XYZ file of N, CA, C and O in Angstrom:
472
model
N -111.364 -34.746 -64.677
C -110.097 -35.538 -63.354
C -109.186 -34.784 -63.342
O -109.284 -34.533 -64.501
N -109.510 -34.261 -62.346
C -107.996 -32.473 -62.346
C -107.162 -33.231 -61.794
O -107.176 -34.052 -60.161
N -105.583 -33.865 -62.207
C -104.987 -34.264 -61.795
C -103.519 -33.354 -61.723
O -103.601 -32.543 -61.947
N -103.677 -32.936 -59.785
C -102.517 -32.171 -58.908
C -101.015 -32.904 -59.112
O -101.455 -33.509 -57.622
N -100.480 -32.991 -60.146
C -99.559 -33.865 -59.190
C -98.352 -33.343 -59.736
O -97.914 -32.659 -61.018
N -97.117 -32.983 -59.119
C -96.105 -32.471 -60.022
C -94.455 -33.574 -59.531
O -93.771 -33.334 -61.180
N -94.942 -34.860 -59.792
C -93.936 -35.892 -60.458
C -94.618 -36.420 -61.897
O -95.647 -36.804 -62.307
N -93.611 -36.112 -62.856
C -94.222 -35.865 -64.443
C -94.847 -37.324 -64.379
O -95.662 -37.926 -65.076
N -94.062 -38.232 -64.208
C -94.365 -39.964 -64.904
C -95.546 -40.905 -64.073
O -95.805 -41.144 -64.053
N -95.678 -39.885 -62.915
C -96.642 -40.623 -62.037
C -97.879 -39.301 -61.694
O -99.301 -40.103 -63.091
N -97.367 -37.967 -63.351
C -98.718 -37.134 -63.491
C -99.199 -38.353 -64.936
O -100.752 -38.436 -64.249
N -98.446 -38.652 -65.345
C -98.776 -39.306 -66.295
C -99.073 -40.788 -66.806
O -99.709 -41.470 -67.280
N -98.617 -41.261 -65.409
C -99.183 -42.541 -65.330
C -101.104 -42.501 -65.068
O -101.487 -43.441 -65.026
N -100.985 -41.750 -63.823
C -102.498 -41.183 -63.620
C -103.088 -41.006 -64.851
O -104.100 -41.390 -65.305
N -102.688 -40.357 -66.024
C -103.166 -39.454 -66.916
C -103.924 -40.403 -68.025
O -104.847 -41.370 -68.655
N -102.895 -41.702 -68.278
C -103.236 -42.825 -69.027
C -104.599 -43.661 -68.530
O -104.845 -45.185 -69.051
N -104.075 -43.825 -67.018
C -104.844 -45.530 -66.687
C -105.956 -44.834 -66.724
O -107.109 -45.306 -66.998
N -106.870 -43.004 -66.292
C -107.908 -43.013 -66.400
C -107.988 -42.554 -67.386
O -109.376 -42.636 -68.311
N -107.525 -42.453 -68.485
C -107.825 -42.045 -69.984
C -108.432 -43.608 -70.509
O -109.057 -43.595 -71.433
N -107.499 -44.540 -70.033
C -107.796 -46.033 -70.513
C -109.214 -46.481 -70.032
O -109.462 -47.492 -70.982
N -109.603 -46.045 -68.680
C -111.020 -46.242 -68.854
C -112.229 -45.668 -69.084
O -112.932 -45.093 -68.006
N -111.461 -44.296 -70.128
C -113.069 -43.632 -69.766
C -112.814 -42.133 -69.219
O -114.442 -41.989 -69.950
N -112.263 -41.560 -69.278
C -112.209 -40.473 -68.262
C -111.984 -39.048 -69.347
O -110.589 -39.888 -69.701
N -111.929 -38.093 -68.938
C -111.255 -36.829 -69.145
C -110.815 -36.407 -68.311
O -110.249 -36.830 -67.265
N -109.229 -35.770 -68.686
C -108.454 -35.629 -67.619
C -107.842 -33.570 -67.575
O -107.801 -33.522 -69.110
N -107.819 -33.222 -66.600
C -107.405 -32.378 -66.714
C -105.964 -32.478 -65.882
O -105.548 -32.765 -65.015
N -104.807 -31.730 -66.836
C -103.205 -32.450 -66.015
C -102.836 -30.282 -65.144
O -102.691 -29.429 -66.180
N -102.172 -30.388 -64.352
C -101.538 -29.609 -63.688
C -100.779 -29.753 -63.349
O -100.524 -30.788 -62.369
N -99.664 -29.475 -62.506
C -98.159 -29.855 -61.945
C -97.459 -29.089 -61.156
O -96.496 -29.105 -61.226
N -98.426 -28.153 -61.028
C -98.091 -27.612 -59.220
C -99.394 -27.002 -58.986
O -100.085 -27.122 -59.154
N -99.413 -26.543 -57.507
C -100.576 -25.813 -56.714
C -101.719 -25.028 -57.424
O -102.543 -24.506 -57.457
N -100.516 -23.854 -57.873
C -100.440 -22.599 -58.955
C -101.387 -23.081 -59.948
O -103.082 -23.102 -60.298
N -100.985 -24.196 -60.611
C -101.901 -24.307 -61.917
C -103.062 -25.322 -61.374
O -104.284 -24.604 -62.359
N -102.843 -26.085 -60.372
C -104.229 -26.731 -60.166
C -105.307 -25.405 -59.552
O -106.319 -26.049 -59.805
N -105.382 -24.682 -59.083
C -106.293 -23.242 -58.672
C -106.153 -22.838 -59.654
O -108.246 -22.544 -59.860
N -105.739 -22.789 -60.338
C -106.126 -22.114 -61.996
C -107.317 -23.145 -62.690
O -108.437 -21.870 -62.674
N -106.826 -24.083 -62.517
C -106.918 -25.108 -63.911
C -108.587 -25.084 -62.973
O -110.491 -25.454 -63.272
N -108.865 -26.000 -61.854
C -110.141 -25.495 -60.805
C -111.055 -24.135 -60.787
O -112.067 -24.326 -60.525
N -110.519 -23.091 -61.321
C -111.678 -22.457 -61.101
C -111.908 -22.286 -62.204
O -113.160 -21.740 -62.420
N -110.732 -22.387 -63.645
C -111.392 -21.994 -64.978
C -112.017 -23.203 -65.584
O -112.971 -22.895 -66.568
N -112.131 -24.656 -65.427
C -112.301 -25.390 -65.691
C -113.191 -26.424 -65.241
O -113.118 -26.414 -63.820
N -114.112 -27.368 -65.874
C -115.370 -27.979 -65.012
C -114.525 -29.406 -64.491
O -113.685 -29.882 -65.783
N -115.172 -29.947 -63.516
C -114.083 -31.223 -63.104
C -115.436 -31.372 -61.826
O -116.094 -31.218 -61.265
N -114.872 -33.253 -62.012
C -115.412 -33.887 -60.849
C -114.756 -34.749 -59.792
O -115.248 -35.002 -58.763
N -113.909 -34.187 -60.294
C -113.090 -34.870 -58.903
C -111.673 -34.218 -59.173
O -111.005 -34.137 -60.147
N -110.594 -33.864 -57.988
C -109.673 -34.042 -57.688
C -108.875 -35.177 -57.223
O -108.871 -34.906 -56.395
N -107.564 -35.223 -58.436
C -106.520 -35.557 -57.723
C -105.527 -35.431 -57.054
O -104.761 -35.156 -57.986
N -104.715 -35.047 -55.860
C -104.162 -33.790 -55.773
C -103.272 -34.440 -54.073
O -103.346 -35.077 -53.642
N -101.892 -34.339 -55.247
C -101.413 -34.390 -54.197
C -100.751 -33.165 -52.966
O -100.978 -32.482 -53.193
N -99.801 -34.057 -52.099
C -99.271 -33.069 -50.683
C -97.972 -31.553 -51.334
O -98.508 -30.162 -51.004
N -97.668 -32.291 -51.096
C -95.617 -31.490 -51.528
C -95.862 -31.337 -53.699
O -95.641 -32.222 -54.044
N -96.148 -30.207 -53.309
C -96.736 -29.320 -54.513
C -95.662 -28.282 -54.536
O -95.219 -27.700 -53.612
N -94.549 -27.970 -55.146
C -94.113 -26.586 -55.454
C -95.237 -25.209 -55.749
O -96.254 -25.638 -55.799
N -94.598 -24.212 -55.715
C -95.779 -22.821 -55.623
C -96.583 -22.899 -54.602
O -95.861 -22.197 -53.368
N -97.348 -23.916 -54.376
C -98.602 -23.726 -53.664
C -98.464 -25.770 -52.999
O -99.094 -26.401 -54.224
N -98.684 -25.813 -51.617
C -98.696 -27.093 -51.164
C -99.774 -27.362 -50.830
O -100.928 -27.231 -51.824
N -100.204 -29.093 -51.463
C -101.511 -29.951 -51.835
C -102.761 -29.341 -50.613
O -103.620 -28.376 -50.486
N -102.078 -28.938 -49.800
C -103.248 -28.464 -48.133
C -103.995 -26.896 -48.693
O -104.870 -26.645 -48.230
N -102.499 -26.003 -48.820
C -103.285 -24.948 -49.236
C -103.825 -24.565 -50.088
O -105.209 -24.428 -50.227
N -103.792 -25.560 -51.472
C -105.174 -26.151 -53.088
C -106.307 -26.278 -52.313
O -107.402 -26.190 -52.325
N -106.392 -27.864 -51.416
C -107.233 -27.915 -50.561
C -108.126 -27.479 -49.891
O -109.596 -27.460 -49.970
N -107.931 -26.520 -49.040
C -108.047 -25.553 -48.582
C -109.282 -24.203 -48.945
O -110.085 -24.454 -48.831
N -108.523 -23.619 -50.259
C -109.386 -22.835 -51.114
C -109.728 -23.947 -52.264
O -111.350 -22.651 -52.260
N -109.667 -25.231 -52.549
C -110.973 -25.517 -52.879
C -111.922 -25.548 -52.558
O -112.626 -25.813 -52.906
N -112.179 -26.025 -51.449
C -112.998 -26.211 -50.542
C -113.986 -25.215 -49.747
O -114.363 -25.661 -49.470
N -112.653 -23.941 -50.360
C -113.419 -23.025 -49.507
C -114.422 -23.081 -50.161
O -115.916 -21.753 -50.354
N -114.386 -23.067 -51.437
C -114.908 -21.951 -52.961
C -116.169 -23.527 -53.390
O -116.846 -23.406 -53.977
N -115.497 -24.443 -53.320
C -116.428 -25.161 -54.172
C -116.276 -27.303 -53.336
O -115.772 -27.752 -53.579
N -116.916 -26.452 -51.895
C -117.108 -28.207 -50.982
C -117.573 -29.018 -52.099
O -117.989 -30.057 -50.889
N -118.636 -29.210 -52.723
C -119.276 -30.323 -52.940
C -118.378 -30.589 -53.497
O -119.471 -32.050 -54.550
N -117.512 -30.453 -54.642
C -116.776 -31.367 -55.293
C -115.652 -31.820 -54.443
O -114.786 -31.690 -53.642
N -115.656 -33.152 -54.750
C -114.508 -33.923 -53.999
C -112.751 -34.548 -54.553
O -113.092 -34.056 -55.288
N -112.323 -34.298 -53.593
C -110.615 -34.415 -54.058
C -110.229 -34.810 -53.082
O -110.991 -35.145 -51.509
N -109.638 -36.211 -54.159
C -108.903 -36.811 -53.248
C -107.513 -37.060 -52.916
O -106.442 -36.461 -54.209
N -106.711 -36.799 -52.061
C -105.537 -36.378 -51.291
C -105.022 -37.923 -51.674
O -105.163 -39.180 -51.162
N -103.857 -37.844 -52.609
C -102.588 -39.292 -53.023
C -100.950 -38.658 -52.970
O -100.513 -37.926 -53.770
N -101.028 -39.297 -51.679
C -99.334 -38.324 -51.540
C -98.697 -39.800 -51.182
O -99.558 -40.748 -50.508
N -97.166 -39.825 -50.924
C -96.567 -40.147 -50.234
C -96.495 -39.851 -48.884
O -95.592 -40.901 -47.654
N -96.932 -39.076 -48.554
C -96.603 -38.708 -46.976
C -98.090 -39.622 -46.627
O -98.923 -39.572 -45.962
N -97.253 -39.823 -45.658
C -98.448 -41.082 -44.373
C -98.612 -40.382 -43.053
O -98.710 -40.929 -42.027
N -98.022 -39.493 -42.706
C -97.183 -38.619 -41.727
C -99.383 -38.130 -41.126
O -99.786 -38.285 -41.783
N -99.963 -39.276 -39.697
C -100.604 -38.726 -38.987
C -101.058 -37.588 -38.944
O -102.262 -36.804 -39.126
N -100.091 -36.599 -38.385
C -100.346 -34.972 -38.753
C -101.630 -34.424 -40.074
O -101.852 -33.517 -40.294
N -100.525 -34.930 -40.617
C -101.045 -34.349 -42.462
C -102.168 -34.919 -42.821
O -102.867 -34.113 -43.423
N -102.250 -36.621 -43.056
C -103.798 -36.965 -42.857
C -104.947 -36.171 -42.663
O -105.807 -36.278 -42.723
N -104.273 -36.378 -40.666
C -105.877 -35.040 -39.735
C -105.985 -33.692 -40.244
O -106.793 -33.434 -40.028
N -105.141 -33.219 -40.768
C -104.915 -32.017 -41.106
C -105.649 -32.203 -42.444
O -106.578 -31.004 -42.852
N -105.250 -32.834 -43.508
C -106.334 -33.227 -45.058
C -107.417 -33.524 -44.562
O -108.327 -32.559 -45.041
N -107.422 -34.188 -43.843
C -109.480 -34.915 -43.349
C -110.148 -33.040 -42.786
O -110.886 -33.522 -43.267
N -109.265 -32.517 -42.195
C -110.008 -31.568 -41.566
C -110.183 -30.077 -42.088
O -111.035 -29.119 -42.559
N -109.294 -30.464 -43.593
C -109.759 -29.605 -44.714
C -110.604 -29.613 -45.245
O -111.584 -29.006 -46.561
N -111.070 -31.102 -45.371
C -112.472 -31.244 -46.168
C -111.912 -32.467 -47.537
O -112.943 -32.482 -48.080
N -110.636 -33.000 -46.955
C -110.414 -33.934 -48.258
C -111.260 -35.028 -47.853
O -111.792 -35.462 -46.653
N -112.170 -35.573 -49.271
C -113.054 -36.853 -49.583
C -112.420 -38.441 -49.041
O -113.272 -39.032 -49.053
N -110.928 -38.336 -49.206
C -110.223 -39.833 -48.690
C -108.860 -38.724 -49.527
O -108.211 -37.836 -49.235
N -108.102 -40.207 -48.974
C -107.016 -39.778 -48.260
C -106.137 -41.640 -48.121
O -105.932 -42.414 -48.168
N -105.733 -41.365 -49.835
C -104.015 -42.302 -49.924
C -103.230 -41.928 -50.110
O -102.579 -41.530 -50.527
N -102.119 -43.638 -49.923
C -100.780 -43.741 -50.527
C -99.916 -44.175 -51.366
O -100.864 -45.087 -51.626
N -99.516 -43.099 -52.231
C -99.322 -43.686 -53.624
C -98.394 -44.790 -53.525
O -99.231 -45.511 -54.308
N -97.452 -45.322 -52.951
C -97.037 -46.337 -52.653
C -97.845 -48.157 -52.535
O -97.789 -48.814 -53.219
N -98.991 -47.645 -51.763
C -100.303 -48.682 -51.524
C -101.105 -48.983 -52.478
O -101.503 -49.790 -52.496
N -100.668 -48.434 -53.604
C -101.322 -48.522 -54.660
C -101.586 -49.317 -55.895
O -100.344 -48.284 -56.593
N -101.806 -49.882 -56.674
C -101.816 -50.349 -57.431
C -103.206 -49.834 -58.490
O -103.916 -49.109 -58.054
N -102.398 -50.304 -59.802
C -103.623 -49.265 -60.617
C -104.888 -49.906 -60.278
O -106.068 -49.170 -60.932
N -105.235 -51.071 -60.741
C -106.844 -51.303 -60.584
C -107.235 -50.467 -59.161
O -108.343 -50.361 -58.979
N -106.809 -50.396 -58.290
C -106.981 -50.077 -56.943
C -107.077 -48.145 -57.070
O -108.055 -47.408 -56.511
N -106.581 -47.834 -57.545
C -106.290 -46.770 -58.253
C -107.690 -46.237 -58.776
O -108.733 -45.201 -58.148
N -107.680 -47.027 -59.750
C -108.960 -46.827 -61.178
C -110.623 -46.749 -59.970
O -111.424 -46.297 -60.108
N -110.596 -48.317 -59.151
C -111.390 -47.831 -57.765
C -111.822 -46.840 -57.026
O -112.873 -46.288 -57.053
N -110.622 -46.589 -56.246
C -110.695 -45.081 -55.666
C -111.710 -43.848 -56.164
O -112.515 -43.203 -56.398
N -110.555 -43.840 -57.689
C -111.856 -43.181 -58.473
C -113.239 -42.812 -58.264
O -114.076 -42.477 -58.264
N -113.151 -43.909 -58.600
C -114.536 -44.484 -59.286
C -115.401 -44.281 -58.010
O -116.792 -43.925 -58.020
N -114.715 -44.889 -57.088
C -115.985 -44.358 -55.684
C -115.721 -43.467 -55.587
O -116.950 -42.905 -54.767
N -114.901 -42.469 -55.288
C -115.619 -41.142 -55.382
C -116.177 -40.110 -56.472
O -116.415 -39.303 -56.445
N -116.059 -40.951 -57.632
C -117.218 -40.743 -58.131
C -118.448 -40.997 -57.891
O -120.012 -40.762 -59.020
N -118.316 -41.859 -57.641
C -119.977 -42.846 -56.958
C -120.241 -43.729 -58.002
O -121.621 -43.257 -58.610
N -119.629 -44.515 -59.341
C -119.694 -44.847 -60.163
C -119.044 -46.438 -60.208
O -119.217 -47.275 -61.062
N -119.024 -46.933 -58.677
C -118.435 -48.159 -58.455
C -120.018 -48.626 -57.793
O -120.829 -48.533 -57.193
């Protein structure tokens, strides 16, 4: 699972939850790192924040989906703006969840759902 998240505490929480549930994790703390890792490393699911430094999440999503549209990208953001959600959907996001609405168990369920292992 490739996590593209600029907030260190959130990124580390996601990593710990995933590792504790048996997943291998790649970490990127901005959009540029996310794109580089998405090109250079193998991943099965990207967890993508929208508000990122350098390159925003919607731009990352657009490039990844143009290049590798068969791999799922789950947007996890605090932005609940309908326009942003609609744009992410139009760009090919496989899901969009609001960070503040997810507890750890729901987070793992979302990941497993998007990896088709639930």
